[in-house]
Short mmCIF file of C-alpha atoms in Angstrom, two decimals:
data_model
loop_
_atom_site.label_atom_id
_atom_site.label_comp_id
_atom_site.label_asym_id
_atom_site.label_seq_id
_atom_site.Cartn_x
_atom_site.Cartn_y
_atom_site.Cartn_z
CA UNK F 1 15.47 71.23 63.95
CA UNK F 2 11.72 70.76 64.37
CA UNK F 3 10.58 70.14 67.95
CA UNK F 4 7.73 68.00 66.62
CA UNK F 5 9.78 65.78 64.26
CA UNK F 6 11.94 63.37 66.26
CA UNK F 7 14.20 61.44 63.84
CA UNK F 8 15.79 58.12 64.75
CA UNK F 9 18.48 58.70 67.36
CA UNK F 10 16.88 61.68 69.08
CA UNK F 11 14.62 59.51 71.28
CA UNK F 12 16.90 56.51 71.72
CA UNK F 13 17.56 54.92 75.09
CA UNK F 14 20.59 52.64 74.91
CA UNK F 15 19.68 50.08 72.20
CA UNK F 16 15.99 50.97 71.99
CA UNK F 17 14.87 53.12 69.03
CA UNK F 18 12.17 55.15 70.82
CA UNK F 19 11.57 56.28 74.39
CA UNK F 20 8.98 59.06 74.44
CA UNK F 21 7.20 60.16 77.60
CA UNK F 22 4.56 62.88 77.98
CA UNK F 23 7.20 65.00 79.71
CA UNK F 24 9.68 64.69 76.85
CA UNK F 25 6.87 65.37 74.36
CA UNK F 26 5.76 68.47 76.26
CA UNK F 27 2.21 67.32 76.90
CA UNK F 28 0.14 65.31 79.40
CA UNK F 29 -1.13 61.90 78.31
CA UNK F 30 0.50 60.11 75.39
CA UNK F 31 3.77 58.16 75.21
CA UNK F 32 5.56 55.47 73.21
CA UNK F 33 8.40 53.04 73.71
CA UNK F 34 9.92 50.78 71.08
CA UNK F 35 12.01 47.98 72.58
CA UNK F 36 14.45 45.47 71.13
CA UNK F 37 14.09 42.11 72.85
CA UNK F 38 17.21 39.97 72.54
CA UNK F 39 17.12 36.20 72.04
CA UNK F 40 16.23 34.68 75.44
CA UNK F 41 17.07 37.97 77.13
CA UNK F 42 13.97 39.02 79.07
CA UNK F 43 13.06 42.68 79.44
CA UNK F 44 10.94 43.97 82.31
CA UNK F 45 8.85 47.15 82.08
CA UNK F 46 6.88 48.69 84.93
CA UNK F 47 3.91 50.61 83.55
CA UNK F 48 3.49 52.94 86.53
CA UNK F 49 0.75 55.51 85.84
CA UNK F 50 0.41 54.37 82.20
CA UNK F 51 -1.70 51.74 80.45
CA UNK F 52 -0.11 50.22 77.33
CA UNK F 53 -0.52 47.89 74.41
CA UNK F 54 2.24 45.33 73.83
CA UNK F 55 2.34 45.32 70.02
CA UNK F 56 4.90 43.15 68.18
CA UNK F 57 6.56 44.96 65.27
CA UNK F 58 8.66 41.91 64.39
CA UNK F 59 9.17 38.54 65.99
CA UNK F 60 7.18 36.45 68.45
CA UNK F 61 7.28 36.71 72.21
CA UNK F 62 5.91 35.68 75.57
CA UNK F 63 4.33 38.44 77.65
CA UNK F 64 3.84 38.09 81.40
CA UNK F 65 1.73 40.71 83.14
CA UNK F 66 1.74 40.38 86.92
CA UNK F 67 2.28 36.63 86.55
CA UNK F 68 -0.37 36.07 83.85
CA UNK F 69 1.19 34.71 80.62
CA UNK F 70 0.28 35.43 76.99
CA UNK F 71 1.88 33.99 73.83
CA UNK F 72 2.08 36.41 70.89
CA UNK F 73 2.69 34.95 67.42
CA UNK F 74 3.78 38.36 66.12
CA UNK F 75 4.96 38.83 62.54
CA UNK F 76 8.01 39.07 60.31
CA UNK F 77 7.49 42.82 59.84
CA UNK F 78 4.67 45.36 60.00
CA UNK F 79 4.27 44.89 56.23
CA UNK F 80 3.61 41.13 56.38
CA UNK F 81 0.76 40.49 58.81
CA UNK F 82 -1.76 41.89 61.23
CA UNK F 83 -0.54 40.91 64.70
CA UNK F 84 -2.00 39.83 68.00
CA UNK F 85 -1.29 42.01 71.05
CA UNK F 86 -1.76 42.40 74.79
CA UNK F 87 -3.29 45.20 76.85
CA UNK F 88 -1.26 45.91 80.01
CA UNK F 89 -2.82 48.02 82.77
CA UNK F 90 -1.23 50.76 84.85
CA UNK F 91 0.77 49.74 87.95
CA UNK F 92 1.78 46.45 86.35
CA UNK F 93 5.05 44.61 85.86
CA UNK F 94 5.41 43.39 82.27
CA UNK F 95 8.06 40.82 81.32
CA UNK F 96 8.87 40.34 77.62
CA UNK F 97 10.76 37.26 76.42
CA UNK F 98 11.51 36.04 72.88
CA UNK F 99 13.10 32.79 71.75
CA UNK F 100 14.31 34.34 68.49
CA UNK F 101 14.43 38.07 69.20
CA UNK F 102 11.72 40.66 68.66
CA UNK F 103 10.96 44.34 68.36
CA UNK F 104 7.96 45.61 70.30
CA UNK F 105 6.04 48.88 70.42
CA UNK F 106 4.46 50.00 73.69
CA UNK F 107 1.95 52.77 72.90
CA UNK F 108 1.00 54.27 76.26
CA UNK F 109 -1.43 56.67 77.90
CA UNK F 110 -1.43 58.18 81.38
CA UNK F 111 -4.66 57.03 83.05
CA UNK F 112 -6.42 56.67 86.38
CA UNK F 113 -8.41 53.41 86.12
CA UNK F 114 -6.64 50.10 86.51
CA UNK F 115 -8.13 47.37 84.33
CA UNK F 116 -7.11 43.75 83.91
CA UNK F 117 -4.55 42.52 81.40
CA UNK F 118 -6.19 41.22 78.23
CA UNK F 119 -5.17 39.40 75.03
CA UNK F 120 -6.19 40.69 71.60
CA UNK F 121 -6.15 37.97 68.91
CA UNK F 122 -5.07 38.96 65.40
CA UNK F 123 -8.12 37.32 63.81
CA UNK F 124 -10.40 39.74 65.68
CA UNK F 125 -8.61 42.88 64.42
CA UNK F 126 -10.63 44.59 61.65
CA UNK F 127 -8.79 45.85 58.59
CA UNK F 128 -10.37 48.80 56.78
CA UNK F 129 -9.56 50.09 53.31
CA UNK F 130 -10.03 53.84 53.43
CA UNK F 131 -10.03 56.49 50.70
CA UNK F 132 -9.77 55.74 46.97
CA UNK F 133 -7.43 56.26 44.02
CA UNK F 134 -4.06 57.58 45.17
CA UNK F 135 -5.51 58.16 48.64
CA UNK F 136 -6.21 54.43 49.19
CA UNK F 137 -4.68 53.06 52.38
CA UNK F 138 -5.11 50.28 54.93
CA UNK F 139 -6.22 51.08 58.48
CA UNK F 140 -5.75 48.33 61.07
CA UNK F 141 -8.13 49.17 63.91
CA UNK F 142 -6.73 47.05 66.72
CA UNK F 143 -7.07 49.54 69.59
CA UNK F 144 -9.82 52.00 68.69
CA UNK F 145 -13.12 52.74 70.46
CA UNK F 146 -15.92 50.44 69.36
CA UNK F 147 -13.43 47.71 68.43
CA UNK F 148 -11.32 47.56 71.57
CA UNK F 149 -13.12 49.05 74.56
CA UNK F 150 -10.86 47.59 77.25
CA UNK F 151 -8.88 50.77 77.99
CA UNK F 152 -9.23 53.93 80.03
CA UNK F 153 -7.57 56.59 77.83
CA UNK F 154 -5.48 54.80 75.22
CA UNK F 155 -6.37 54.70 71.50
CA UNK F 156 -4.13 53.20 68.81
CA UNK F 157 -4.29 52.00 65.21
CA UNK F 158 -1.91 51.08 62.38
CA UNK F 159 -1.87 52.34 58.80
CA UNK F 160 -0.12 51.07 55.69
CA UNK F 161 0.17 53.40 52.70
CA UNK F 162 1.33 51.80 49.42
CA UNK F 163 4.23 53.51 47.66
CA UNK F 164 3.11 56.66 45.86
CA UNK F 165 -0.15 56.98 47.82
CA UNK F 166 -1.40 59.59 50.29
CA UNK F 167 -2.92 58.95 53.72
CA UNK F 168 -4.09 61.07 56.68
CA UNK F 169 -5.91 63.00 53.99
CA UNK F 170 -7.86 65.26 53.94
CA UNK F 171 -5.91 67.03 56.70
CA UNK F 172 -7.74 66.92 60.01
CA UNK F 173 -7.38 68.06 63.60
CA UNK F 174 -8.51 67.16 67.13
CA UNK F 175 -7.33 69.94 69.42
CA UNK F 176 -10.56 71.35 70.85
CA UNK F 177 -13.91 70.11 72.14
CA UNK F 178 -16.50 70.84 69.45
CA UNK F 179 -19.37 69.22 67.57
CA UNK F 180 -17.02 67.16 65.42
CA UNK F 181 -13.85 66.69 67.48
CA UNK F 182 -12.35 65.94 70.88
CA UNK F 183 -8.95 66.91 72.27
CA UNK F 184 -6.29 64.25 71.67
CA UNK F 185 -2.50 64.33 71.71
CA UNK F 186 -1.22 62.13 68.89
CA UNK F 187 1.99 60.33 68.03
CA UNK F 188 2.93 59.16 64.53
CA UNK F 189 5.58 56.42 64.60
CA UNK F 190 6.84 55.57 61.10
CA UNK F 191 8.25 52.43 59.55
CA UNK F 192 9.25 52.56 55.88
CA UNK F 193 9.86 49.47 53.76
CA UNK F 194 12.89 49.13 51.53
CA UNK F 195 12.99 47.91 47.96
CA UNK F 196 11.40 44.53 48.73
CA UNK F 197 8.30 46.24 50.14
CA UNK F 198 8.56 44.18 53.34
CA UNK F 199 11.81 44.84 55.21
CA UNK F 200 12.01 48.22 57.00
CA UNK F 201 14.92 50.33 55.81
CA UNK F 202 16.27 53.84 56.24
CA UNK F 203 16.77 53.92 52.47
CA UNK F 204 13.14 54.79 51.81
CA UNK F 205 11.27 57.89 52.94
CA UNK F 206 7.91 59.60 53.07
CA UNK F 207 6.57 63.10 53.70
CA UNK F 208 4.43 64.45 56.54
CA UNK F 209 2.67 67.80 56.97
CA UNK F 210 1.32 69.53 60.12
CA UNK F 211 0.02 73.12 60.23
CA UNK F 212 -2.36 75.59 61.84
CA UNK F 213 -4.49 78.06 59.88
CA UNK F 214 -2.78 81.02 61.60
CA UNK F 215 0.64 79.78 60.43
CA UNK F 216 2.02 79.26 63.93
CA UNK F 217 2.71 75.65 62.96
CA UNK F 218 3.75 75.00 59.37
CA UNK F 219 5.92 71.90 59.00
CA UNK F 220 6.66 69.77 55.96
CA UNK F 221 9.23 67.09 56.76
CA UNK F 222 10.76 63.98 55.24
CA UNK F 223 10.29 60.97 57.52
CA UNK F 224 12.23 57.73 57.52
CA UNK F 225 12.12 54.39 59.28
CA UNK F 226 11.75 54.72 63.10
CA UNK F 227 11.06 58.50 62.97
CA UNK F 228 8.42 59.98 65.27
CA UNK F 229 6.23 63.04 64.70
CA UNK F 230 4.24 64.70 67.49
CA UNK F 231 0.82 66.29 66.95
CA UNK F 232 0.00 68.57 69.92
CA UNK F 233 -2.50 70.61 67.86
CA UNK F 234 -3.32 71.74 64.35
CA UNK F 235 -4.23 70.01 61.11
CA UNK F 236 -2.08 67.05 60.12
CA UNK F 237 -1.86 65.35 56.77
CA UNK F 238 -1.10 64.26 54.28
CA UNK F 239 1.41 61.51 54.88
CA UNK F 240 2.86 60.62 51.49
CA UNK F 241 4.73 57.40 50.76
CA UNK F 242 7.45 57.91 48.16
CA UNK F 243 6.98 55.70 45.07
CA UNK F 244 8.65 52.34 45.68
CA UNK F 245 8.59 52.64 49.48
CA UNK F 246 5.44 51.54 51.35
CA UNK F 247 4.90 53.47 54.57
CA UNK F 248 3.55 52.22 57.89
CA UNK F 249 2.69 54.31 60.89
CA UNK F 250 1.39 53.61 64.34
CA UNK F 251 -0.98 56.28 65.64
CA UNK F 252 -1.22 56.70 69.42
CA UNK F 253 -3.86 59.06 70.84
CA UNK F 254 -5.05 60.07 74.31
CA UNK F 255 -6.59 63.14 75.87
CA UNK F 256 -8.68 64.60 78.67
CA UNK F 257 -12.15 63.59 77.42
CA UNK F 258 -13.98 61.37 79.94
CA UNK F 259 -14.80 58.83 77.20
CA UNK F 260 -12.30 57.52 74.65
CA UNK F 261 -12.86 59.02 71.21
CA UNK F 262 -10.89 59.66 68.03
CA UNK F 263 -13.32 62.24 66.61
CA UNK F 264 -11.77 64.89 64.34
CA UNK F 265 -12.60 67.78 62.02
CA UNK F 266 -11.36 68.06 58.43
CA UNK F 267 -9.67 71.21 57.18
CA UNK F 268 -12.68 72.88 55.52
CA UNK F 269 -10.49 73.85 52.56
CA UNK F 270 -9.89 70.20 51.66
CA UNK F 271 -12.77 68.17 53.10
CA UNK F 272 -14.51 68.14 49.71
CA UNK F 273 -11.98 65.59 48.51
CA UNK F 274 -13.87 62.87 50.37
CA UNK F 275 -16.81 63.32 48.00
CA UNK F 276 -14.63 62.40 45.00
CA UNK F 277 -13.79 58.93 46.31
CA UNK F 278 -17.13 57.43 45.26
CA UNK F 279 -16.17 57.91 41.60
CA UNK F 280 -12.65 56.48 41.97
CA UNK F 281 -11.45 52.90 42.11
CA UNK F 282 -9.69 51.51 45.15
CA UNK F 283 -5.98 50.86 44.76
CA UNK F 284 -5.82 47.06 44.28
CA UNK F 285 -2.73 46.92 46.51
CA UNK F 286 -5.05 47.43 49.51
CA UNK F 287 -5.63 45.67 51.77
CA UNK F 288 -1.94 44.85 52.13
CA UNK F 289 -2.16 42.46 55.08
CA UNK F 290 -4.61 40.43 57.13
CA UNK F 291 -4.27 38.20 60.19
CA UNK F 292 -3.34 35.43 57.76
CA UNK F 293 -0.46 37.36 56.19
CA UNK F 294 0.15 39.28 52.99
CA UNK F 295 -2.99 39.66 50.88
CA UNK F 296 -1.18 40.18 47.58
#
């Protein structure tokens, strides 16, 4: 089995779908937890040496960070709405409570600076339509540099790829310090909608590719709902959503650079594809969501 592809069940902790630390990933900075919050059953998380975003995947919840309280409206699913969120600093105690039950992602990064907790409203999250033609996808830039600067190391964004489309394309990498890239460890956390295009389901699937030019890494895998793929190095992309099954993924990045950055280099064999997008129409299915809900 691939050491980089972590299917549902391989990272589970009791009832929680994902518990990934830098140690279990085999790297230094980046981690992810996905928690199930029961109805009126509070969960407490101590961030320790990590900063984190509290990002609702489904449901609404109350977040208390060191006694400060934030109400998150959340969403029905990742395919229905752009959500609000909370930034939680390192060395904090975070209490999560939901009146109706919720599922929450905690993208994390090991850091040194301790900042204050901060609320991110959904209406301030920019939604970008990237690519064109069959490479059209939605990028939800809630936690990226230049949009959200209240973080020490942590970068995160969400993508939705309509069924049959390609994303993370052209393939790109960020594993060395150069003119066009910085070093970042990256996590892909997948959710895949079922036949209704809204409700996550293990029935659907997508494809993901990661490789290096010397062939040391060369992985093409099928990914399903709740699967995780780790990117320690190399080119990654495309992610392909099977026809009929929209694909979501949460990208979590962090690295040693003194300033947060998500800079990358395209695979020179495929970067030319970007130049073709000007002559292609955007897929009308994008954008899929906004802070107000489904767009179409």
